PDB file of C-alpha atoms in Angstrom:
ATOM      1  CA  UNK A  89    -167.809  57.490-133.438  1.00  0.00           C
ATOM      2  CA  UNK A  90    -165.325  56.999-130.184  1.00  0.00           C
ATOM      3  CA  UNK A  91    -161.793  56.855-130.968  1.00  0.00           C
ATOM      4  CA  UNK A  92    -160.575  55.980-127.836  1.00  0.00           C
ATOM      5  CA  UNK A  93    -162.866  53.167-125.827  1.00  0.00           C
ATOM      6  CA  UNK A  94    -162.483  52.080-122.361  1.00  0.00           C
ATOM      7  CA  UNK A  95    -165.061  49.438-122.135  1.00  0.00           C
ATOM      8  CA  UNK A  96    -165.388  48.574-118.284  1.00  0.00           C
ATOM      9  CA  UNK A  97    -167.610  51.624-116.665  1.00  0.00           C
ATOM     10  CA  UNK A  98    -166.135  50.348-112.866  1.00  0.00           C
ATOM     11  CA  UNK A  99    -163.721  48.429-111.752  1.00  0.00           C
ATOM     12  CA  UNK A 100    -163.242  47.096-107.830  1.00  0.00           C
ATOM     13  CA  UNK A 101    -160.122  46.042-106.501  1.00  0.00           C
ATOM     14  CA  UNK A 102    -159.361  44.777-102.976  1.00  0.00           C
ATOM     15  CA  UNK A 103    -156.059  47.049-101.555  1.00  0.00           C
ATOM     16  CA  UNK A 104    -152.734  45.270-102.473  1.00  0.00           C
ATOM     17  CA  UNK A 105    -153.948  43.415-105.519  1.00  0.00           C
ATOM     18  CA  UNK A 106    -153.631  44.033-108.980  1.00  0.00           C
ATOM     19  CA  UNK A 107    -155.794  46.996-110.903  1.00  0.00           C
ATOM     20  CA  UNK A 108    -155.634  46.799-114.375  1.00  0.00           C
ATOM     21  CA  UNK A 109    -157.560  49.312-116.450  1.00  0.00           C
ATOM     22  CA  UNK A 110    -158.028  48.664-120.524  1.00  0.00           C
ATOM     23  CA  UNK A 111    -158.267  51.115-123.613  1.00  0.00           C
ATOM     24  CA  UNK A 112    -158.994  50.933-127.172  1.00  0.00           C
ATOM     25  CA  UNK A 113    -158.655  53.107-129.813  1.00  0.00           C
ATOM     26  CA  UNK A 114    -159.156  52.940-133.546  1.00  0.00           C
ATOM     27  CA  UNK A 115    -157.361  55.586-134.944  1.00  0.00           C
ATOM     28  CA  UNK A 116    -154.211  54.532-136.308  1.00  0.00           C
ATOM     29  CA  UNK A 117    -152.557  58.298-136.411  1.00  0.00           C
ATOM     30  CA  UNK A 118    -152.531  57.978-132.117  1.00  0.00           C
ATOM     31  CA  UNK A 119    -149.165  57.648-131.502  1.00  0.00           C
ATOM     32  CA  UNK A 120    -148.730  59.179-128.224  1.00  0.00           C
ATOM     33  CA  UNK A 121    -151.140  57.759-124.991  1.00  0.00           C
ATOM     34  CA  UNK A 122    -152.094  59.548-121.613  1.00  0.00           C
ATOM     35  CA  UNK A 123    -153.386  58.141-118.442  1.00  0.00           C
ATOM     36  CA  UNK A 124    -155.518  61.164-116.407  1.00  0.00           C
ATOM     37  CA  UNK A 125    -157.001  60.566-113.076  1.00  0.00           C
ATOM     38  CA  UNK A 126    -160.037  62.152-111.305  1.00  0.00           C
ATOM     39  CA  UNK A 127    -160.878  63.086-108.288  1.00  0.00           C
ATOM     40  CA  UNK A 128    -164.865  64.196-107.354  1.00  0.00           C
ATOM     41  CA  UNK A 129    -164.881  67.556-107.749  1.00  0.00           C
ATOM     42  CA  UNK A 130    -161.326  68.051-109.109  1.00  0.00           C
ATOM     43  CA  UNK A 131    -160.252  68.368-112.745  1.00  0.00           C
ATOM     44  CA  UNK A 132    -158.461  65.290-114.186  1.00  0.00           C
ATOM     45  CA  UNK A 133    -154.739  65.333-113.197  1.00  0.00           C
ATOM     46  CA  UNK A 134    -151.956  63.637-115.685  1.00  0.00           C
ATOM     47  CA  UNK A 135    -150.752  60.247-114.566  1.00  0.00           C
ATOM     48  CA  UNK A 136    -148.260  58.732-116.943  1.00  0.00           C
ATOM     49  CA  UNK A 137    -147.791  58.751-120.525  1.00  0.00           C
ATOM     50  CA  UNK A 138    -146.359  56.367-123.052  1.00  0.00           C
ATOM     51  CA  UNK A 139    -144.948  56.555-126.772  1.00  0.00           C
ATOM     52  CA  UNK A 140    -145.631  54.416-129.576  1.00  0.00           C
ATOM     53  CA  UNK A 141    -142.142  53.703-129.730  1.00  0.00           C
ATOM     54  CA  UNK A 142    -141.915  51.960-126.740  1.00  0.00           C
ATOM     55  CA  UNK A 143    -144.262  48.954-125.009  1.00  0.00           C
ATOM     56  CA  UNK A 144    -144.289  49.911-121.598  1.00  0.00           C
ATOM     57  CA  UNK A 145    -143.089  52.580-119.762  1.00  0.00           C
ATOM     58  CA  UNK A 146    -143.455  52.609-115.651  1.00  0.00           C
ATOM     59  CA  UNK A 147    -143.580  55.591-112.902  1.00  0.00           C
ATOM     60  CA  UNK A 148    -143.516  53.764-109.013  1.00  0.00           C
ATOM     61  CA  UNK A 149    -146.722  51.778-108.358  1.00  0.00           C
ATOM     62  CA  UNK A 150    -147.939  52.724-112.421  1.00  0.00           C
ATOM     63  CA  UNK A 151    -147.267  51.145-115.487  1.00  0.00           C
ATOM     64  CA  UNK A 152    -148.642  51.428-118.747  1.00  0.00           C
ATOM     65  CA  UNK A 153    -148.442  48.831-121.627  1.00  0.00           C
ATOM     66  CA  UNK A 154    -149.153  49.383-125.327  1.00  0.00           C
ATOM     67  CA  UNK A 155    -150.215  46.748-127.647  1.00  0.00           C
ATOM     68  CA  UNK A 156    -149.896  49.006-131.500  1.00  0.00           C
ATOM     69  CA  UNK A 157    -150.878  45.999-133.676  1.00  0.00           C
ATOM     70  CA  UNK A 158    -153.841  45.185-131.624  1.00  0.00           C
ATOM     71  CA  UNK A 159    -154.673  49.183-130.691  1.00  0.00           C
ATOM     72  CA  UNK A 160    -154.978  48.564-127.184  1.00  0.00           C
ATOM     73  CA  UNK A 161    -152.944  50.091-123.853  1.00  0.00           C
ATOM     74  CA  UNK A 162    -153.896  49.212-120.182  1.00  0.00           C
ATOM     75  CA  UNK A 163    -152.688  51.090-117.174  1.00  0.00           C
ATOM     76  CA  UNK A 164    -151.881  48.311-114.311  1.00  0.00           C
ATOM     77  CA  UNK A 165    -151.748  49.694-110.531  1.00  0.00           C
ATOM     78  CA  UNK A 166    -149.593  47.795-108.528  1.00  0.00           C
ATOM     79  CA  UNK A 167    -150.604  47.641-104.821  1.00  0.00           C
ATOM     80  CA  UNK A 168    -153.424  49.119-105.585  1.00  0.00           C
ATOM     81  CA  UNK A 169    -154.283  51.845-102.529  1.00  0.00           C
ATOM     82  CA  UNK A 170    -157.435  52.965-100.865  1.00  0.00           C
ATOM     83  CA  UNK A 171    -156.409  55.899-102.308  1.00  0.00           C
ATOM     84  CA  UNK A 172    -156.510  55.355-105.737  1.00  0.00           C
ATOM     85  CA  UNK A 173    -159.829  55.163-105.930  1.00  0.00           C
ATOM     86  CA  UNK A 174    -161.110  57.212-108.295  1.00  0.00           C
ATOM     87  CA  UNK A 175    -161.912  57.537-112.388  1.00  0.00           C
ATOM     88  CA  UNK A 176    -159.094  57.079-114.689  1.00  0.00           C
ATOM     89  CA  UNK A 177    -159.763  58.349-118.340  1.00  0.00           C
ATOM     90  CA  UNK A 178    -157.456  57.385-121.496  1.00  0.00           C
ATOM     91  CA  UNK A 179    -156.391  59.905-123.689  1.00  0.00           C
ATOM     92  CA  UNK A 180    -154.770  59.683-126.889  1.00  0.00           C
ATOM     93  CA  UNK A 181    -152.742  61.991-129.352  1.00  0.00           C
ATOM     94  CA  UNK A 182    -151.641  62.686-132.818  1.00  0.00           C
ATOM     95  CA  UNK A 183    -148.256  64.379-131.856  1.00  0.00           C
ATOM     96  CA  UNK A 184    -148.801  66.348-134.553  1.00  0.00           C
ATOM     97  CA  UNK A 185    -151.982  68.239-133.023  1.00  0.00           C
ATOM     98  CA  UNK A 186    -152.361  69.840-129.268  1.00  0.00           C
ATOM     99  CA  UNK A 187    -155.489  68.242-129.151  1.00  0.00           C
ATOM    100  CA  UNK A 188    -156.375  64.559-127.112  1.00  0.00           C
ATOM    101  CA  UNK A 189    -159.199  62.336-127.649  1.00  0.00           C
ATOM    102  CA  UNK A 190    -160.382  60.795-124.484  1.00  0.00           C
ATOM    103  CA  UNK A 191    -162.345  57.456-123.444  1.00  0.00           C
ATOM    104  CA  UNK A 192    -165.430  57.819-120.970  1.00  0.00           C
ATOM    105  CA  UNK A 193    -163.570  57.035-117.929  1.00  0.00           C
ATOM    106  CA  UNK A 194    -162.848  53.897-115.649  1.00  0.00           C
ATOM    107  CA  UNK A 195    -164.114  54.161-112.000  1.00  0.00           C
ATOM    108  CA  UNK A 196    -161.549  52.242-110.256  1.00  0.00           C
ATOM    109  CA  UNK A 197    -162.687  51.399-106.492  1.00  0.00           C
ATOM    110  CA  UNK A 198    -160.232  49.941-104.303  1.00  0.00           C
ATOM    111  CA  UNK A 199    -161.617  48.427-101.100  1.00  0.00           C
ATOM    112  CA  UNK A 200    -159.309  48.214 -97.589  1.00  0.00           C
TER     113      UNK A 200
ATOM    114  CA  UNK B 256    -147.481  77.263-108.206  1.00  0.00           C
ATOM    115  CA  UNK B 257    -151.080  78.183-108.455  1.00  0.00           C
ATOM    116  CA  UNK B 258    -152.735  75.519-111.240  1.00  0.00           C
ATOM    117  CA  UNK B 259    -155.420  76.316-113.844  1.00  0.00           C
ATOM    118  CA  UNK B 260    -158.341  78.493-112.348  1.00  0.00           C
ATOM    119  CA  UNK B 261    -161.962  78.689-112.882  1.00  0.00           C
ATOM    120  CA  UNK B 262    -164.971  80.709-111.765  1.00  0.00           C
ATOM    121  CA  UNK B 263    -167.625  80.084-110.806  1.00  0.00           C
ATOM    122  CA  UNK B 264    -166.963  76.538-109.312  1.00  0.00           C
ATOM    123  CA  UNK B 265    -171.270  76.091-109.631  1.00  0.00           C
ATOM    124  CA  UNK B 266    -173.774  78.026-111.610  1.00  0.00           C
ATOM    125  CA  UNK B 267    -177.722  77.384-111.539  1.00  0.00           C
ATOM    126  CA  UNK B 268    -179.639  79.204-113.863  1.00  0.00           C
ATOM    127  CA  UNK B 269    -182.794  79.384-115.544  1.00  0.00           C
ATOM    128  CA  UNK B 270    -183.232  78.581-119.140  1.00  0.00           C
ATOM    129  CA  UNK B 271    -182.268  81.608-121.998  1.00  0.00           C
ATOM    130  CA  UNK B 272    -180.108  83.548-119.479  1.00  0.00           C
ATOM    131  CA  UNK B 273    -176.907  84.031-121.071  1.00  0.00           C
ATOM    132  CA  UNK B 274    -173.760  82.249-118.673  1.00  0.00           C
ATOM    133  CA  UNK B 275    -170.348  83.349-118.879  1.00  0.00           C
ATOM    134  CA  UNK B 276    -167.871  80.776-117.434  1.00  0.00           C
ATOM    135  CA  UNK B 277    -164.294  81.895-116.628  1.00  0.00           C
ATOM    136  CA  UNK B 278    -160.733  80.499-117.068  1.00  0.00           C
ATOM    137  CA  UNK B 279    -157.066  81.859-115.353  1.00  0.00           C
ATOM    138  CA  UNK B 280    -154.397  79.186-117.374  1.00  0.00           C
ATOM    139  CA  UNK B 281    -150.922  78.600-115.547  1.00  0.00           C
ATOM    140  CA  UNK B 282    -148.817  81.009-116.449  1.00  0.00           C
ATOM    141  CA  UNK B 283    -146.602  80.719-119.369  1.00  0.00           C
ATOM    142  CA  UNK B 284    -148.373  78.337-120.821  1.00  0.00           C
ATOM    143  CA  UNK B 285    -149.185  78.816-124.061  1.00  0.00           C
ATOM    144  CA  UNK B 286    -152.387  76.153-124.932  1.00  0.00           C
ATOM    145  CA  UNK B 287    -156.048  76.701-123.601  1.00  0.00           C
ATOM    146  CA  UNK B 288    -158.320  74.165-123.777  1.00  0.00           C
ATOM    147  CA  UNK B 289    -162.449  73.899-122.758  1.00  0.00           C
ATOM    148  CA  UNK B 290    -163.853  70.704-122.321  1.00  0.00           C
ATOM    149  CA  UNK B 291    -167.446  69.799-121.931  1.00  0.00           C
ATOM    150  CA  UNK B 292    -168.235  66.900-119.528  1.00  0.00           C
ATOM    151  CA  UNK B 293    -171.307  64.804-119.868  1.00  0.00           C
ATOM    152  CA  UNK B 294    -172.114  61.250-118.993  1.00  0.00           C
ATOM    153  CA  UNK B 295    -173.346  60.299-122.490  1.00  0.00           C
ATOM    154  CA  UNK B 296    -170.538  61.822-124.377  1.00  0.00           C
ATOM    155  CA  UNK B 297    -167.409  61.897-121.639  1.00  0.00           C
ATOM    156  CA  UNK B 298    -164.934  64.630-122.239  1.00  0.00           C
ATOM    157  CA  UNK B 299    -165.358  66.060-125.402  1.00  0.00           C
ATOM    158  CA  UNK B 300    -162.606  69.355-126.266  1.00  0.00           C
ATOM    159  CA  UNK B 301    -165.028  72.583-127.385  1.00  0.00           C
ATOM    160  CA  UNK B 302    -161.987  75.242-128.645  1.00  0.00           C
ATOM    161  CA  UNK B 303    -158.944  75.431-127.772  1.00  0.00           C
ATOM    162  CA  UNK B 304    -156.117  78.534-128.579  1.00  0.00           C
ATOM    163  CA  UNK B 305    -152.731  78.651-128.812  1.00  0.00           C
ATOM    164  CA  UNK B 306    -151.062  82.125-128.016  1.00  0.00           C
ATOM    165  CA  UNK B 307    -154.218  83.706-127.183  1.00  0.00           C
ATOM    166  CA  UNK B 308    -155.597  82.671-131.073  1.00  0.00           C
ATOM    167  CA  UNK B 309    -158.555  80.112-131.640  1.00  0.00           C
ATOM    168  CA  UNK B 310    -157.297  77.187-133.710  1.00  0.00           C
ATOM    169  CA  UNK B 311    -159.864  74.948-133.574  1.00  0.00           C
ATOM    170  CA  UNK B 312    -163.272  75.669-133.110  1.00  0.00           C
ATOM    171  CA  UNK B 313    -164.919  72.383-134.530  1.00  0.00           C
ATOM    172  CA  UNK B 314    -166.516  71.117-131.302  1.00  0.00           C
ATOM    173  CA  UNK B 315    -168.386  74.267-130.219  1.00  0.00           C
ATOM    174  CA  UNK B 316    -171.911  72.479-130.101  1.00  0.00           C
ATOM    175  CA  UNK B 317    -173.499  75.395-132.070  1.00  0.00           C
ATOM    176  CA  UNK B 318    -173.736  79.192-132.696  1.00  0.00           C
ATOM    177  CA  UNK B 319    -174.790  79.898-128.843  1.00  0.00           C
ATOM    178  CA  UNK B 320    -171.970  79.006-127.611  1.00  0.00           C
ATOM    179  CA  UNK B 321    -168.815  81.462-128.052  1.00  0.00           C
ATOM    180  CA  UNK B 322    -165.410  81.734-126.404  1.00  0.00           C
ATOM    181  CA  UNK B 323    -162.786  84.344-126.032  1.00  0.00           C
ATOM    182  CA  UNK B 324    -159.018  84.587-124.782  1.00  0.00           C
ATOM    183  CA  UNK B 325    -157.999  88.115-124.530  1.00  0.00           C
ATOM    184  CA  UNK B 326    -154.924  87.917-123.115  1.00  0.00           C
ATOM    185  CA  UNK B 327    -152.833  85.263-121.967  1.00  0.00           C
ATOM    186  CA  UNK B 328    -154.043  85.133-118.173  1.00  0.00           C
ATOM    187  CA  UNK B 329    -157.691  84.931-118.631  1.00  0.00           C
ATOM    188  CA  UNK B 330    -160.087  83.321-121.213  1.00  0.00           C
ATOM    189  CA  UNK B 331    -164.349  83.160-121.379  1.00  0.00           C
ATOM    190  CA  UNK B 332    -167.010  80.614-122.760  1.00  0.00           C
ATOM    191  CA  UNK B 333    -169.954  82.393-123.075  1.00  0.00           C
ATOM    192  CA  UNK B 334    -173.610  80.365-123.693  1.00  0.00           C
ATOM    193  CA  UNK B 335    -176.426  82.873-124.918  1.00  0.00           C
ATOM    194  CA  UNK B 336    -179.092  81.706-124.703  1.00  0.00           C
ATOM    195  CA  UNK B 337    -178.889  79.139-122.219  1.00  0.00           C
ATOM    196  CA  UNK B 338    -180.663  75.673-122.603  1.00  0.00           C
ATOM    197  CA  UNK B 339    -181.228  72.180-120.227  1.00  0.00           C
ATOM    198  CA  UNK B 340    -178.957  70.164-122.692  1.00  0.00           C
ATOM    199  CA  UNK B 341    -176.595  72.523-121.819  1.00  0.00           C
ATOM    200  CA  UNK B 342    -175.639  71.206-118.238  1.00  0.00           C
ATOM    201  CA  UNK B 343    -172.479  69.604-117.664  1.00  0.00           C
ATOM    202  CA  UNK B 344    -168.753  70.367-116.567  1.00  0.00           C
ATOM    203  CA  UNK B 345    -166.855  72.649-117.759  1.00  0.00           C
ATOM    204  CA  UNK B 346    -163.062  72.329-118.135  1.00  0.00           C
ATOM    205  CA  UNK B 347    -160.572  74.276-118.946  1.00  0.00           C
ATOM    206  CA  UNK B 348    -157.002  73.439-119.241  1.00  0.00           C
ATOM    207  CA  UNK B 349    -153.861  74.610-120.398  1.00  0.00           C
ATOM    208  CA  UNK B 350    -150.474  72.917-122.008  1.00  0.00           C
ATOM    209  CA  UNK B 351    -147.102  74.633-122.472  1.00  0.00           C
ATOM    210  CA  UNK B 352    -145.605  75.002-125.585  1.00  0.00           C
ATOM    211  CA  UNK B 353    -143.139  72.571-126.927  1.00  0.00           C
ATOM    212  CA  UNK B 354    -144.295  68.768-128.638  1.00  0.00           C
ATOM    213  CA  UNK B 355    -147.814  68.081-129.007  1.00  0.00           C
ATOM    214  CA  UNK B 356    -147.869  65.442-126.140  1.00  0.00           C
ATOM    215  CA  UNK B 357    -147.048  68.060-123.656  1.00  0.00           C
ATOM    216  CA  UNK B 358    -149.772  66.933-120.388  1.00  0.00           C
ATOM    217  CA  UNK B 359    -152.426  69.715-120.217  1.00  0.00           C
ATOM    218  CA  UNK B 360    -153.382  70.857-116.531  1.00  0.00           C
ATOM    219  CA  UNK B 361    -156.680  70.783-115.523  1.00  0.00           C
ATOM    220  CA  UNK B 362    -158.663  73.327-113.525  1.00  0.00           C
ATOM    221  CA  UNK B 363    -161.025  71.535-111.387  1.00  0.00           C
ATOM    222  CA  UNK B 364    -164.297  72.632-113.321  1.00  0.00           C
ATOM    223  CA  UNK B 365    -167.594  74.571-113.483  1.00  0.00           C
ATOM    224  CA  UNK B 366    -170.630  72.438-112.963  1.00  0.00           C
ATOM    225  CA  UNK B 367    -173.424  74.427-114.256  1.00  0.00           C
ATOM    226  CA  UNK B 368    -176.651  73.460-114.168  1.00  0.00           C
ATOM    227  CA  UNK B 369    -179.686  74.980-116.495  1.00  0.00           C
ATOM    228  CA  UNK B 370    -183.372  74.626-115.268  1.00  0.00           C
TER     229      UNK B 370
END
């Protein structure tokens, strides 16, 4: 039973538009949300995180939005970059517990 | 800083040898993780300790697998005997102490492949 979903396997992008990458989850204890992204070969590295007290929370070209009532959070990328190319996974958290559920992974290819 | 580190980076071997992956966590950090990465199942946590104790132990697939953290610098996941299913990534990853949402830090994996 997957408690965090991210539906979309891939995702392609041409550079300077809009990425937006989508996650559901199910269990209503989450209250705390991680974006990781990965590099082949590389371990995932921590992107940006967000609270369920707050909606949206942005870093630079990154911004995540959380939806509680309908359990859902996307991560929008905005130019997207050659360089972000890669798969972004969606984690999720209990803040009581150390431990995070994640989805499968988005591979997010951006084109020049 | 040096990040999480793991050895070996690949390991092919044949089926019922025993494999011993290995894991140096950031120091001062006080949460190990290992991970199992598959296509069908993603990233799914194995064990994880906090100061050096299991806590949670619930994902280990079965008895085969084990996993120790003797001190706080180094940490093993042993698989005896070895099977095909058993090829993946491994991950390891550590947290500091402090709130629960804390980002772990990801070593950059052993893909180990069983024949």
């Amino acid at each position: 039973d997957q408690q965090v979903k991210q539906n979309s396997p891939s995702l392609s992008v041409q550079e300077g538009r809009i990425s937006i990458l989508n996650c559901d989850y199910t269990n209503s204890m989450f209250d705390y949300f991680l974006w990781y992204k990965k590099y082949p070969a590389e371990g995932p590295t921590f992107l940006i995180s967000i609270s369920s007290i707050k909606d949206k929370n942005e870093d630079g070209r990154f911004t995540v939005f959380l939806n509680k009532s309908a359990k859902h959070l996307s991560l929008h990328i905005v130019p997207s970059q050659p360089g972000d190319s890669a798969v972004y996974f969606c984690a999720a958290t209990d803040s009581g517990y150390s431990t995070l559920t994640f989805g499968k992974g988005t591979m997010l290819l951006v084109s020049p | 800083d040096a990040g999480v580190i793991q050895s070996p980076r690949h390991e092919v071997t044949e089926m019922g040898q025993e494999v011993t992956l290995r894991c140096k966590p950031i120091s001062g950090h006080d949460y190990l993780f290992w991970y199992r990465q598959t296509m069908m199942r993603g990233l799914e946590l194995l064990i994880y300790f906090n100061n050096n104790v299991p806590i949670d132990d619930s994902g280990m697939p079965e008895d085969r697998f084990s996993a120790k953290m003797p001190n706080a610098s180094f940490s093993t996941l042993k698989i005896q005997p070895s099977e095909p299913r058993d090829s993946a990534v491994y991950f390891c990853a550590s947290a500091p102490a402090g709130p629960a949402n804390q980002p772990q830090h990801f070593g950059d994996g052993t893909r180990l492949s069983i024949l």
